[in-house]
Amino acid sequence: MQHKQPLSRRGFLRSALGSASALALSSMAPVWATPAGRHFKDAVVSGNAIDLVVAATRMQVGRQSGPAFTINGQMPGPLVRLKEGQVARLNVTNHLDVDTSVHWHGMILPYKMDGVPGLSFAGIKPGQTFNYEFDVQQSGSYWYHSHSGMQEQRGHLGPLVIDPADGDLGADRDHVILLTDWTFEDPHTIFRHLKVAEGYYNYQQRTLFDTLTDVQEKGLASTWQERSMWGQMRMSPRDLADVTGSSYTYLMNGRTPDDNWTGLFKPGEKVRLRIINGSAMSYFDFRIPGLEMTVVAADGQPVKPVTVDEFRIATAESFDVIVQPKATTAYTLFAESFDRSGFARGTLSPRPGLNAPIPPQRNIAERGMTSMGMDHSISNGMHNHGMKSQTMNHSPAMPAGKMDHGKMDHSAMKHSGKKQSDMKGSGMDHSKMEHSGHGVHESQAATSSLPVDNIEIQHTEEGHGPGAGMIAHNPVSRLDEPGIGLEDAPHRVLVYSDLQGAHAWPDDREPGRQIELHLTGNMERYMWSFDGVKFSEVTGPVHFEYGERLRLVLVNDSMMDHPIHLHGMWMELENGQSPRPRKHTISVKPSEKLSLLISADAPGRWAFHCHLLYHMEAGMFRVVEVSESGAQP
């Protein structure tokens, strides 16, 4: 695909965000240092740069202490606060005895500043300082973390907030809420345990009594067939999270539930809560009992307001919500792990020292055959899925493109012509679905006419190598489903189909090319991959042509949820809304297929991976290379 003039990054962002104001630079100590929220000492600043020092420190977490990686002596690290339009200068010094790095998650910047060792730079050696410098051409709630080894599991992370150029936060005050999962185990030990026995940390497995109950409710034949299918996949219907509360202590702003982090408010004022999931492996369901939330941003990007009572936040995602408590009472900030093995908790209060009731934890849910695109007519048909790269030619406005992905199979795309409501095996008619459980909003789109609904996922005999042991059948769009455990919630739960961009994005071209990637894995061997090929076996990068517009189709062949993160570029979720929401991390449910539009406006080599730390470490990682034809980035 050729253009007379390559699209520039600055052109994209200026069109979307407008001209920036005069340069400014500020930073803040961690928001959890005081319940006042924004009134505390500044982080270390040298001249016009922020200094961040990474070191190994023994930290107290709850009643125990353990080794942590701190930033400026804190875990998580200090809140770095920038302003749209400034030049950010951040000096990161390594006091560890191993290499380290800092990746600015969700930031649009030159790839050499992205902080991924081996791709954008060599890493930061012990005793060395790396000087990050880049233009800040966006605003919103983000975070930063190490991309070296498994250091973020040790606490090497922190929040990043970028104030808009006009200074309008849309609220009277704001609080950052950074959710993390802390463990006293060595991350390498955890990884080794998962490789030996994937259910090592799952203490909520089914029992004989559960099976007997199923026999009574479903009958022996149906129960036997379902158990056999789970046996073929070498996993349990309660395998929701690889590492659970049996090993994790869930933290809010670095504090345990007993420590009770507190943010203050004045009755009647609008409070912006910036909820960031900086965990290594955990999904959270976030709610504030007695207080509704209006979602105004997703992954730092503004969305049209949608009011909910609860939302699921995947690892590496962020949501900004506005709350307006009117009573002089305290409210519990409740982040429950989606496998119900624990929770993080804090308090929103009109004055220090108040507490609110902590809601009881809900029971763990089980994955059913229907929720994974299977029905009971599928018994031994554990078909393998193929991987394709397609050239699209839907209309003259969508010229053909070419692909070169190493081992990718260049087969032609076939269209089923089916709408979502016609698909079998999904267990539901999406065109008639009642949303009383998770709330329907006026802005919610009818998702029965999404582009991905007309993309038939091909099955091939060779399958996906290591991923052949976990294959989801009949993948469908699940953007209007709240996720396992929230299907029957009696209140409004945010779903991806609710999200609508607050304004149009600069590139409105139709995609000229389509790439299909499958999320694959083998739970028994704990091997994770794209298209059945783990990163250590990949022969070349995924290639994007600089300046092109493309559609990325993700198909989750596994039975686990995966938060997929693309560095350096936005992904526009095709959810039936206009404008589409922009995301840097997209959570893909089991047996789900979804599509994203990408403008390849960022030359360089970029990481593309599952943000579950141990999945990435096990091989669910690829390199996306953006360059002109035949040119090196």
Tab-separated table of N, CA and C in Angstrom, residues 370 373-375 377-378 418-428 473-476 478:
chain	number	residue	atom	x	y	z
A	370	THR	N	-21.174	-23.623	26.811
A	370	THR	CA	-21.817	-22.619	25.976
A	370	THR	C	-21.030	-21.319	25.969
A	373	GLY	N	-18.383	-21.096	23.363
A	373	GLY	CA	-18.722	-21.348	21.984
A	373	GLY	C	-18.956	-22.807	21.688
A	374	MET	N	-19.106	-23.645	22.714
A	374	MET	CA	-19.363	-25.066	22.508
A	374	MET	C	-20.778	-25.390	22.958
A	375	ASP	N	-21.358	-26.405	22.336
A	375	ASP	CA	-22.601	-26.947	22.868
A	375	ASP	C	-22.434	-28.447	23.027
A	377	SER	N	-23.622	-30.842	21.546
A	377	SER	CA	-23.576	-31.662	20.340
A	377	SER	C	-22.142	-31.864	19.875
A	378	ILE	N	-21.227	-31.088	20.445
A	378	ILE	CA	-19.813	-31.235	20.107
A	378	ILE	C	-19.207	-32.195	21.118
A	418	LYS	N	-23.029	-14.445	7.776
A	418	LYS	CA	-23.895	-14.601	8.936
A	418	LYS	C	-23.790	-13.410	9.852
A	419	LYS	N	-24.884	-13.064	10.456
A	419	LYS	CA	-24.852	-12.083	11.526
A	419	LYS	C	-24.678	-12.811	12.846
A	420	GLN	N	-24.377	-12.044	13.849
A	420	GLN	CA	-24.114	-12.657	15.151
A	420	GLN	C	-25.302	-13.467	15.635
A	421	SER	N	-26.502	-12.970	15.359
A	421	SER	CA	-27.693	-13.662	15.849
A	421	SER	C	-27.929	-14.978	15.139
A	422	ASP	N	-27.246	-15.212	13.990
A	422	ASP	CA	-27.422	-16.458	13.258
A	422	ASP	C	-26.452	-17.531	13.702
A	423	MET	N	-25.432	-17.179	14.461
A	423	MET	CA	-24.377	-18.136	14.774
A	423	MET	C	-24.852	-19.176	15.768
A	424	LYS	N	-24.462	-20.409	15.504
A	424	LYS	CA	-24.857	-21.520	16.370
A	424	LYS	C	-23.758	-21.799	17.386
A	425	GLY	N	-24.172	-22.378	18.489
A	425	GLY	CA	-23.203	-22.789	19.487
A	425	GLY	C	-22.834	-21.705	20.469
A	426	SER	N	-23.358	-20.487	20.266
A	426	SER	CA	-23.025	-19.423	21.205
A	426	SER	C	-23.928	-19.453	22.421
A	427	GLY	N	-25.060	-20.157	22.293
A	427	GLY	CA	-25.950	-20.269	23.445
A	427	GLY	C	-26.825	-19.065	23.655
A	428	MET	N	-26.778	-18.088	22.725
A	428	MET	CA	-27.609	-16.913	22.891
A	428	MET	C	-27.862	-16.266	21.551
A	473	HIS	N	-14.465	-23.483	20.202
A	473	HIS	CA	-15.254	-23.715	19.006
A	473	HIS	C	-16.172	-22.540	18.726
A	474	ASN	N	-16.458	-22.337	17.448
A	474	ASN	CA	-17.442	-21.345	17.016
A	474	ASN	C	-17.254	-19.994	17.689
A	475	PRO	N	-16.087	-19.367	17.561
A	475	PRO	CA	-15.889	-18.063	18.201
A	475	PRO	C	-16.867	-17.029	17.671
A	476	VAL	N	-17.366	-16.202	18.563
A	476	VAL	CA	-18.335	-15.168	18.214
A	476	VAL	C	-17.934	-13.867	18.900
A	478	ARG	N	-18.314	-11.151	21.586
A	478	ARG	CA	-18.846	-11.172	22.948
A	478	ARG	C	-18.715	-9.788	23.602
